[in-house]
Short mmCIF file of C-alpha atoms in Angstrom, two decimals:
data_model
loop_
_atom_site.label_atom_id
_atom_site.label_comp_id
_atom_site.label_asym_id
_atom_site.label_seq_id
_atom_site.Cartn_x
_atom_site.Cartn_y
_atom_site.Cartn_z
CA MET R 1 0.00 0.00 0.00
CA THR R 2 1.49 3.33 -1.03
CA ASP R 3 0.21 6.32 0.80
CA ASN R 4 0.73 10.00 0.81
CA PHE R 5 2.32 11.17 4.01
CA ASN R 6 2.88 14.93 4.19
CA GLY R 7 3.37 15.01 0.46
CA ILE R 8 5.85 12.14 0.44
CA GLU R 9 5.07 8.92 -1.34
CA LEU R 10 5.64 6.41 1.39
CA ASP R 11 5.16 2.71 1.15
CA PHE R 12 3.75 2.00 4.59
CA ASP R 13 4.09 -1.73 4.31
CA SER R 14 7.49 -2.04 2.70
CA PRO R 15 9.94 -3.71 5.03
CA VAL R 16 12.94 -1.69 6.19
CA ASP R 17 16.20 -3.40 6.90
CA LEU R 18 17.59 -1.81 10.02
CA GLN R 19 19.83 -4.78 10.63
CA SER R 20 21.75 -4.35 7.38
CA VAL R 21 22.21 -0.63 7.94
CA TYR R 22 23.51 -1.49 11.38
CA ASP R 23 25.87 -4.12 10.00
CA ASP R 24 27.11 -1.80 7.28
CA SER R 25 28.11 0.88 9.72
CA ASN R 26 30.49 -1.40 11.67
CA VAL R 27 29.48 0.58 14.69
CA GLN R 28 28.94 -2.58 16.68
CA GLU R 29 32.66 -3.14 16.78
CA VAL R 30 33.31 0.25 18.38
CA LEU R 31 30.43 -0.11 20.80
CA ASN R 32 31.67 -3.53 21.84
CA ARG R 33 35.12 -2.19 22.37
CA LEU R 34 33.68 0.64 24.43
CA ASP R 35 31.78 -1.85 26.53
CA HIS R 36 34.79 -4.06 26.94
CA GLU R 37 37.52 -1.53 27.63
CA LEU R 38 35.58 0.92 29.73
CA ILE R 39 34.55 -0.45 33.09
CA GLY R 40 31.30 0.77 34.62
CA LEU R 41 29.89 4.04 33.24
CA LYS R 42 26.45 2.52 32.72
CA PRO R 43 24.55 5.78 32.06
CA VAL R 44 27.21 6.92 29.59
CA LYS R 45 27.07 3.70 27.61
CA THR R 46 23.28 3.76 27.55
CA ARG R 47 23.34 7.28 26.17
CA ILE R 48 25.88 6.42 23.50
CA ASN R 49 23.78 3.46 22.41
CA GLU R 50 20.75 5.74 22.17
CA VAL R 51 22.67 8.20 20.05
CA ALA R 52 23.83 5.40 17.77
CA ALA R 53 20.25 4.16 17.42
CA LEU R 54 18.99 7.62 16.54
CA LEU R 55 21.61 8.11 13.85
CA LEU R 56 20.98 4.69 12.35
CA VAL R 57 17.24 5.21 12.18
CA ASP R 58 17.85 8.62 10.65
CA ARG R 59 19.93 7.06 7.94
CA LEU R 60 17.16 4.59 7.22
CA ARG R 61 14.62 7.39 7.07
CA GLN R 62 16.83 9.16 4.59
CA GLN R 63 16.74 6.08 2.38
CA MET R 64 12.94 6.26 2.47
CA ASN R 65 13.08 9.94 1.46
CA LEU R 66 11.75 11.01 4.80
CA SER R 67 13.21 14.21 6.14
CA ALA R 68 16.13 13.45 8.37
CA SER R 69 17.45 16.78 9.53
CA MET R 70 20.86 16.49 11.12
CA PRO R 71 20.18 16.20 14.83
CA SER R 72 22.39 18.34 17.03
CA MET R 73 25.18 16.24 18.51
CA HIS R 74 26.95 18.76 20.70
CA MET R 75 27.57 17.24 24.10
CA SER R 76 28.63 18.13 27.56
CA PHE R 77 30.49 15.62 29.71
CA THR R 78 30.37 16.36 33.40
CA GLY R 79 31.92 14.33 36.16
CA ASN R 80 34.65 14.14 38.74
CA PRO R 81 38.30 13.95 37.74
CA GLY R 82 39.44 10.65 36.33
CA THR R 83 36.01 9.33 35.39
CA GLY R 84 36.89 8.83 31.72
CA LYS R 85 35.57 11.97 30.04
CA THR R 86 38.47 12.35 27.63
CA THR R 87 38.62 8.64 26.85
CA VAL R 88 34.93 8.56 25.98
CA ALA R 89 35.28 11.71 23.86
CA MET R 90 37.91 9.97 21.73
CA ARG R 91 35.61 6.99 21.24
CA MET R 92 32.74 9.34 20.48
CA ALA R 93 34.65 10.79 17.54
CA GLU R 94 35.11 7.30 16.15
CA ILE R 95 31.48 6.31 16.74
CA LEU R 96 30.16 9.44 15.04
CA HIS R 97 32.50 8.80 12.14
CA ARG R 98 31.27 5.23 11.71
CA LEU R 99 27.72 6.51 11.74
CA ASP R 100 28.61 9.04 9.04
CA TYR R 101 27.78 11.98 11.24
CA VAL R 102 31.25 13.52 11.02
CA ARG R 103 33.37 13.19 7.92
CA GLN R 104 36.88 12.62 9.26
CA GLY R 105 36.41 11.41 12.81
CA HIS R 106 39.43 13.05 14.42
CA LEU R 107 39.44 14.63 17.85
CA VAL R 108 40.97 18.01 18.60
CA ALA R 109 41.38 18.45 22.35
CA VAL R 110 41.83 22.01 23.54
CA THR R 111 41.64 24.05 26.73
CA ARG R 112 41.09 27.74 27.37
CA ASP R 113 44.68 28.60 26.39
CA ASP R 114 44.16 27.36 22.85
CA LEU R 115 40.99 29.38 22.31
CA VAL R 116 41.41 32.66 24.16
CA GLY R 117 43.98 35.24 23.11
CA GLN R 118 46.05 37.59 25.20
CA TYR R 119 45.17 40.94 23.71
CA ILE R 120 42.37 42.60 21.79
CA GLY R 121 41.90 41.02 18.37
CA HIS R 122 43.87 37.92 19.22
CA THR R 123 40.97 35.76 20.34
CA ALA R 124 38.86 35.57 17.19
CA PRO R 125 41.61 34.29 14.85
CA LYS R 126 42.83 31.91 17.52
CA THR R 127 39.40 30.41 18.15
CA LYS R 128 38.70 30.22 14.43
CA GLU R 129 41.98 28.43 13.79
CA VAL R 130 41.08 25.77 16.33
CA ILE R 131 37.57 25.45 14.89
CA LYS R 132 38.95 25.03 11.38
CA LYS R 133 41.32 22.32 12.57
CA ALA R 134 38.47 20.45 14.25
CA MET R 135 36.10 20.65 11.28
CA GLY R 136 34.96 17.27 10.06
CA GLY R 137 35.62 15.89 13.51
CA VAL R 138 35.09 16.54 17.18
CA LEU R 139 36.26 19.58 19.12
CA PHE R 140 36.82 18.59 22.74
CA ILE R 141 37.05 21.52 25.14
CA ASP R 142 38.40 20.33 28.46
CA GLU R 143 37.50 22.32 31.56
CA ALA R 144 35.24 24.49 29.48
CA TYR R 145 34.07 26.53 32.44
CA TYR R 146 37.37 28.43 32.40
CA LEU R 147 36.19 30.06 29.18
CA TYR R 148 33.85 32.24 31.12
CA LYS R 149 35.25 34.36 33.91
CA PRO R 150 32.44 36.46 35.33
CA GLU R 151 34.73 38.26 37.79
CA ASN R 152 36.59 39.92 34.94
CA GLU R 153 34.31 41.70 32.51
CA ARG R 154 37.15 42.44 30.12
CA ASP R 155 38.06 38.80 29.81
CA TYR R 156 38.28 37.65 26.19
CA GLY R 157 36.67 34.28 26.97
CA ALA R 158 33.22 35.67 26.17
CA GLU R 159 34.35 36.51 22.64
CA SER R 160 35.51 32.94 22.16
CA ILE R 161 32.19 31.59 23.43
CA GLU R 162 30.35 33.83 20.99
CA ILE R 163 32.29 32.48 18.01
CA LEU R 164 31.80 28.92 19.21
CA LEU R 165 28.07 29.42 19.57
CA GLN R 166 27.82 30.76 16.05
CA VAL R 167 29.65 27.77 14.59
CA MET R 168 27.76 25.29 16.76
CA GLU R 169 24.51 26.65 15.40
CA ASN R 170 25.34 27.30 11.75
CA GLN R 171 27.82 24.57 10.90
CA ARG R 172 26.32 21.70 12.78
CA ASN R 173 27.21 19.18 10.10
CA ASP R 174 30.84 20.29 9.99
CA LEU R 175 31.69 20.09 13.65
CA VAL R 176 30.68 18.43 16.89
CA VAL R 177 31.62 20.25 20.08
CA ILE R 178 32.06 18.37 23.34
CA LEU R 179 32.48 20.40 26.52
CA ALA R 180 33.86 18.69 29.58
CA GLY R 181 34.40 19.65 33.17
CA TYR R 182 33.52 19.12 36.80
CA LYS R 183 29.81 18.95 37.44
CA ASP R 184 29.28 21.90 39.78
CA ARG R 185 31.44 24.30 37.77
CA MET R 186 29.90 23.27 34.47
CA ASP R 187 26.44 23.82 35.96
CA ARG R 188 27.47 27.34 36.91
CA PHE R 189 28.96 27.85 33.44
CA PHE R 190 25.75 26.79 31.72
CA HIS R 191 23.72 28.87 34.12
CA SER R 192 25.55 32.02 33.08
CA ASN R 193 25.61 31.01 29.38
CA PRO R 194 22.08 29.83 28.64
CA GLY R 195 22.80 30.06 24.90
CA MET R 196 25.51 27.43 25.27
CA SER R 197 23.32 25.15 27.36
CA SER R 198 20.43 25.21 24.91
CA ARG R 199 22.66 24.35 21.96
CA ILE R 200 23.91 21.22 23.63
CA ALA R 201 21.65 18.28 23.01
CA HIS R 202 23.29 15.72 25.25
CA HIS R 203 24.26 16.45 28.81
CA ILE R 204 26.00 13.31 30.02
CA ASP R 205 27.01 12.88 33.63
CA PHE R 206 29.88 10.54 34.46
CA PRO R 207 29.35 8.72 37.76
CA ASN R 208 32.14 7.90 40.21
CA TYR R 209 33.54 4.38 40.14
CA SER R 210 32.90 1.80 42.85
CA PRO R 211 35.92 0.13 44.51
CA GLU R 212 35.31 -3.04 42.49
CA GLU R 213 35.24 -1.08 39.24
CA LEU R 214 38.44 0.71 40.22
CA LEU R 215 40.12 -2.63 40.84
CA ALA R 216 39.00 -3.88 37.45
CA ILE R 217 40.31 -0.69 35.82
CA SER R 218 43.63 -1.07 37.63
CA LYS R 219 43.97 -4.63 36.43
CA LEU R 220 43.34 -3.49 32.86
CA MET R 221 45.99 -0.79 33.21
CA LEU R 222 48.47 -3.31 34.59
CA ALA R 223 47.70 -5.83 31.88
CA GLU R 224 48.36 -3.15 29.26
CA SER R 225 51.88 -2.62 30.60
CA ASN R 226 52.47 -6.35 31.21
CA TYR R 227 52.17 -6.40 34.97
CA ARG R 228 49.93 -8.35 37.30
CA LEU R 229 48.94 -8.27 40.95
CA SER R 230 49.66 -11.31 43.09
CA SER R 231 46.55 -12.59 44.87
CA GLU R 232 47.72 -11.13 48.21
CA ALA R 233 48.49 -7.85 46.49
CA GLU R 234 44.98 -7.77 45.07
CA ALA R 235 43.46 -8.08 48.54
CA VAL R 236 45.73 -5.30 49.80
CA PHE R 237 44.95 -3.15 46.81
CA ILE R 238 41.20 -3.26 47.35
CA ASP R 239 41.81 -2.02 50.91
CA TYR R 240 44.06 0.66 49.50
CA ILE R 241 41.31 1.76 47.10
CA LYS R 242 38.76 1.99 49.90
CA ILE R 243 41.05 4.14 52.06
CA ARG R 244 42.17 6.26 49.12
CA MET R 245 38.56 7.02 48.19
CA GLN R 246 38.02 8.71 51.53
CA LYS R 247 41.08 10.93 51.14
CA PRO R 248 40.98 14.38 49.56
CA HIS R 249 42.07 14.85 45.95
CA PHE R 250 40.77 11.47 44.95
CA ALA R 251 40.68 11.34 41.17
CA ASN R 252 39.14 7.97 40.37
CA ALA R 253 41.02 6.14 37.62
CA ARG R 254 43.79 8.75 37.56
CA SER R 255 44.57 8.08 41.23
CA MET R 256 44.72 4.41 40.42
CA ARG R 257 47.22 5.03 37.66
CA ASN R 258 49.39 7.08 40.03
CA ALA R 259 49.18 4.43 42.73
CA LEU R 260 50.20 1.73 40.27
CA ASP R 261 53.08 3.81 38.97
CA ARG R 262 54.37 4.15 42.51
CA ALA R 263 53.91 0.43 43.11
CA ARG R 264 55.97 -0.27 40.00
CA LEU R 265 58.68 2.00 41.34
CA ARG R 266 58.74 0.09 44.63
CA GLN R 267 58.66 -3.24 42.86
CA ALA R 268 61.67 -2.26 40.78
CA ASN R 269 63.50 -1.20 43.93
CA ARG R 270 62.64 -4.42 45.69
CA LEU R 271 63.95 -6.46 42.78
CA PHE R 272 67.08 -4.36 42.69
CA GLN R 273 67.72 -4.98 46.39
CA SER R 274 67.44 -8.71 45.89
CA ARG R 275 69.50 -8.77 42.72
CA HIS R 276 71.96 -11.30 44.22
CA SER R 277 69.32 -14.00 44.48
CA LYS R 278 67.86 -15.62 41.41
CA LEU R 279 65.05 -13.69 39.71
CA THR R 280 62.54 -15.16 37.31
CA GLY R 281 60.31 -13.71 34.65
CA ALA R 282 57.40 -14.04 37.06
CA ASP R 283 59.20 -11.70 39.48
CA LEU R 284 59.46 -9.06 36.78
CA ILE R 285 55.74 -8.94 36.08
CA THR R 286 54.30 -9.46 39.55
CA ILE R 287 53.51 -6.70 41.98
CA GLU R 288 53.52 -8.13 45.50
CA ALA R 289 51.55 -7.06 48.54
CA GLU R 290 54.65 -5.54 50.13
CA ASP R 291 54.99 -3.11 47.22
CA LEU R 292 51.60 -1.71 48.13
CA LEU R 293 51.81 -1.97 51.88
CA VAL R 294 54.70 0.50 52.09
CA SER R 295 52.27 3.18 50.96
CA ARG R 296 51.93 5.95 53.47
CA LEU R 297 48.19 5.46 53.26
CA PHE R 298 48.51 2.38 55.45
CA SER R 299 50.63 4.00 58.15
CA GLU R 300 48.55 5.29 61.06
CA ASP R 301 50.00 8.74 61.49
CA ASN R 302 49.30 10.19 58.10
CA GLU R 303 50.58 13.71 58.53
CA ASP R 304 50.33 15.16 55.10
CA GLU R 305 46.79 14.30 54.14
CA ASN R 306 46.67 16.54 51.14
CA ALA R 307 49.59 15.00 49.35
CA GLU R 308 48.65 13.11 46.24
CA SER R 309 51.71 10.92 46.69
CA VAL R 310 50.29 8.75 49.44
CA MET G 1 44.58 38.62 -24.33
CA MET G 2 44.01 37.88 -27.92
CA THR G 3 43.31 34.17 -27.65
CA ASN G 4 41.03 34.76 -24.72
CA THR G 5 38.02 36.42 -26.26
CA ASP G 6 36.07 36.73 -23.01
CA SER G 7 39.12 38.47 -21.55
CA ARG G 8 38.78 36.20 -18.53
CA LEU G 9 41.95 35.93 -16.51
CA THR G 10 43.63 32.61 -17.15
CA GLN G 11 45.98 31.86 -14.29
CA GLY G 12 46.45 28.66 -12.39
CA GLN G 13 44.45 25.49 -12.77
CA PHE G 14 40.96 25.24 -14.27
CA SER G 15 41.03 28.86 -15.44
CA PHE G 16 39.77 28.03 -18.94
CA LEU G 17 36.77 26.24 -17.42
CA PRO G 18 33.63 27.88 -16.12
CA ASP G 19 33.97 29.02 -12.50
CA LEU G 20 34.13 26.15 -10.05
CA THR G 21 31.14 25.55 -7.81
CA ASP G 22 31.61 25.28 -4.07
CA GLU G 23 31.32 21.48 -4.29
CA GLN G 24 34.02 21.36 -6.93
CA ILE G 25 36.25 23.64 -4.85
CA THR G 26 35.66 21.38 -1.84
CA ALA G 27 36.66 18.34 -3.85
CA GLN G 28 39.89 20.03 -5.01
CA ILE G 29 40.78 21.08 -1.46
CA LYS G 30 40.11 17.57 -0.27
CA TRP G 31 42.64 16.33 -2.78
CA ALA G 32 45.20 18.85 -1.52
CA LEU G 33 44.60 17.98 2.13
CA ALA G 34 44.87 14.27 1.37
CA HIS G 35 48.40 14.97 0.13
CA GLY G 36 49.23 16.84 3.31
CA TRP G 37 49.61 20.21 1.59
CA ALA G 38 48.90 23.40 3.49
CA VAL G 39 46.08 25.31 1.84
CA SER G 40 45.79 29.07 1.96
CA VAL G 41 43.52 31.74 0.52
CA GLU G 42 44.99 34.75 -1.29
CA TYR G 43 43.55 37.83 -2.99
CA THR G 44 44.72 40.66 -5.23
CA ASP G 45 43.42 43.32 -7.57
CA ASP G 46 46.55 43.36 -9.70
CA PRO G 47 46.24 40.33 -11.97
CA HIS G 48 49.52 40.85 -13.89
CA PRO G 49 51.01 37.39 -14.48
CA ARG G 50 54.31 38.45 -12.90
CA ASN G 51 52.53 39.50 -9.71
CA THR G 52 53.17 36.13 -8.06
CA TYR G 53 52.82 37.11 -4.43
CA TRP G 54 49.22 37.88 -3.63
CA GLU G 55 47.92 39.04 -0.27
CA MET G 56 47.19 36.17 2.10
CA TYR G 57 43.73 36.25 3.64
CA GLY G 58 43.78 35.55 7.37
CA MET G 59 46.30 33.24 8.90
CA PRO G 60 47.96 30.33 7.17
CA MET G 61 46.05 27.10 7.75
CA PHE G 62 48.08 24.10 8.83
CA ASP G 63 46.94 20.72 10.14
CA LEU G 64 43.43 20.91 8.73
CA LYS G 65 41.65 17.62 8.15
CA ASP G 66 38.50 18.77 6.41
CA PRO G 67 37.83 21.23 3.54
CA ALA G 68 34.91 22.85 5.38
CA GLY G 69 37.22 25.15 7.32
CA ILE G 70 38.91 26.40 4.16
CA LEU G 71 35.61 26.89 2.37
CA MET G 72 34.52 28.96 5.34
CA GLU G 73 37.62 31.12 4.90
CA ILE G 74 37.03 31.43 1.14
CA ASN G 75 33.51 32.66 1.75
CA GLU G 76 34.72 35.16 4.34
CA CYS G 77 37.25 36.43 1.83
CA ARG G 78 34.60 36.70 -0.89
CA LYS G 79 32.48 38.73 1.47
CA THR G 80 35.36 41.08 2.29
CA PHE G 81 36.69 41.38 -1.29
CA PRO G 82 33.76 40.66 -3.60
CA ARG G 83 35.44 42.38 -6.57
CA HIS G 84 38.98 41.02 -6.19
CA TYR G 85 40.64 37.98 -7.64
CA ILE G 86 40.79 35.27 -5.00
CA ARG G 87 42.80 32.10 -5.39
CA VAL G 88 43.30 29.00 -3.32
CA MET G 89 46.84 27.75 -3.07
CA ALA G 90 48.17 24.45 -1.78
CA PHE G 91 51.76 24.47 -0.59
CA ASN G 92 53.80 21.29 -0.63
CA SER G 93 56.43 21.58 2.09
CA GLU G 94 58.08 18.28 1.25
CA ARG G 95 61.86 18.52 1.14
CA GLY G 96 62.99 19.01 -2.42
CA THR G 97 59.66 20.49 -3.52
CA GLU G 98 58.85 23.32 -1.11
CA SER G 99 56.63 25.16 -3.53
CA PRO G 100 52.98 25.60 -4.43
CA ALA G 101 51.50 22.39 -5.73
CA MET G 102 48.10 23.75 -6.67
CA SER G 103 46.69 27.16 -7.37
CA PHE G 104 43.29 28.04 -8.74
CA LEU G 105 40.94 31.01 -8.86
CA VAL G 106 37.79 30.89 -6.78
CA ASN G 107 36.58 34.45 -7.30
CA ARG G 108 36.93 37.01 -10.08
CA PRO G 109 35.52 40.48 -10.60
CA ALA G 110 32.31 40.77 -12.60
CA ASN G 111 33.99 42.85 -15.28
CA GLU G 112 37.51 41.99 -16.36
CA PRO G 113 38.91 44.57 -18.78
CA GLY G 114 41.91 42.44 -19.72
CA PHE G 115 45.44 43.51 -20.65
CA ALA G 116 47.00 46.12 -22.90
CA LEU G 117 50.08 45.39 -24.97
CA ASP G 118 52.63 48.22 -24.67
CA ARG G 119 55.31 48.64 -27.33
CA GLN G 120 58.48 50.56 -26.73
CA GLU G 121 61.01 51.66 -29.34
CA THR G 122 64.56 51.20 -28.17
CA SER G 123 67.98 51.37 -29.75
CA GLY G 124 68.14 50.49 -33.40
CA ARG G 125 64.77 49.31 -34.53
CA THR G 126 64.33 47.03 -31.50
CA GLN G 127 60.85 46.77 -30.06
CA ARG G 128 60.27 45.92 -26.42
CA TYR G 129 56.89 44.59 -25.38
CA SER G 130 55.13 44.53 -22.06
CA ILE G 131 51.61 43.86 -20.94
CA ARG G 132 49.65 45.90 -18.46
CA SER G 133 46.26 45.32 -16.92
CA TYR G 134 43.78 48.05 -17.83
CA ALA G 135 42.47 47.78 -14.30
CA THR G 136 45.78 48.90 -12.78
CA ASP G 137 45.39 52.37 -14.26
CA LYS G 138 43.28 53.09 -11.24
CA PRO G 139 44.64 53.11 -7.69
CA GLU G 140 44.45 50.05 -5.47
CA ASN G 141 41.00 49.01 -4.22
CA GLU G 142 39.26 51.08 -6.92
CA ARG G 143 40.22 48.82 -9.78
CA TYR G 144 37.15 46.67 -10.21
#
């Protein structure tokens, strides 16, 4: 049955093959990898799957000559330090590329310094240069709230925001902008820049990791650099994570990376001390409980609580 | 010039063809970017063939991945200099080449008066020839 739907000849009964469009895009591979390599982050993954579904259905609609206006894909990633905002942004560029939303699929990561100039007339060319570099891909602005400094009315950040807004609105199919930052500060940033907030379609919040997730992440990191935790070390490390989470300046996965780097340092030292006895390959890759237990975090009188090097 | 009856300026690539559309320009820039050449936009109102160095519009553009940014710059330049010649140039910085690899016009004035041939008598019965754009009789920025 062919019917007229808003002036479009549409075959209401013709089957549509979503599966083949899905298979063609190869997006499954990226989504699987995302699922596999990124621990936790349930709400983020759900959102990314939704975005992928929307873009796939849009492509199908286009094949049926239905209007498929480019949906806005600008995003804001909020969350505590070390929750994987940058990592997800990189994957996002690839996903959007597979779904044909962006043409090149590269990621340009910038901060305030790259966008805002130092004197009058410096900002606009600088911002435009960055925008031009990011075209056809994703522009990732880390700690975007620094762009707007309300306490200084002569700050050039506002000019940069203005140019960004214009491009975000008018050249939506050339560029995807992802803003990232800590939740509370980003909320304040959006509050004082309602234009920015309304042009961003997807506000994604990155949750903190649970101790189990942090352990899984740590194991992944270790496996990447060919290390492993001994079973005793693993038990110690989960205690370490729980204590570390209560301490100030806890930065989720980043803190884990720092802790592991320090453990590697201690392991190397331990091996060096015992260089007269026979060492095996297993010694080289294994981090033992004692490498972790020396951490100042486990000593009772922790004087310098603010130090990141605990 | 005599062989060019429309007196359309013929410099660079594609200049004997009708003006390129934006899609065609995009495709050419894509080609340049795929080779890793740095693309820039230049303008002038002195079309003499020996005037090789035109004014660069905006900043040089390195490390671009997509033609959209350059097209944006071209359109800005067209808006600023609607009656100038504008060309897109791709520079190949490879060692041993280090010179423009592509150059083509993307904007020309509506009315192009063409060139005059000047003859000069010199010693003996020698003739010296030079060409001069009619447009350059007027001062800069009033030529077209």
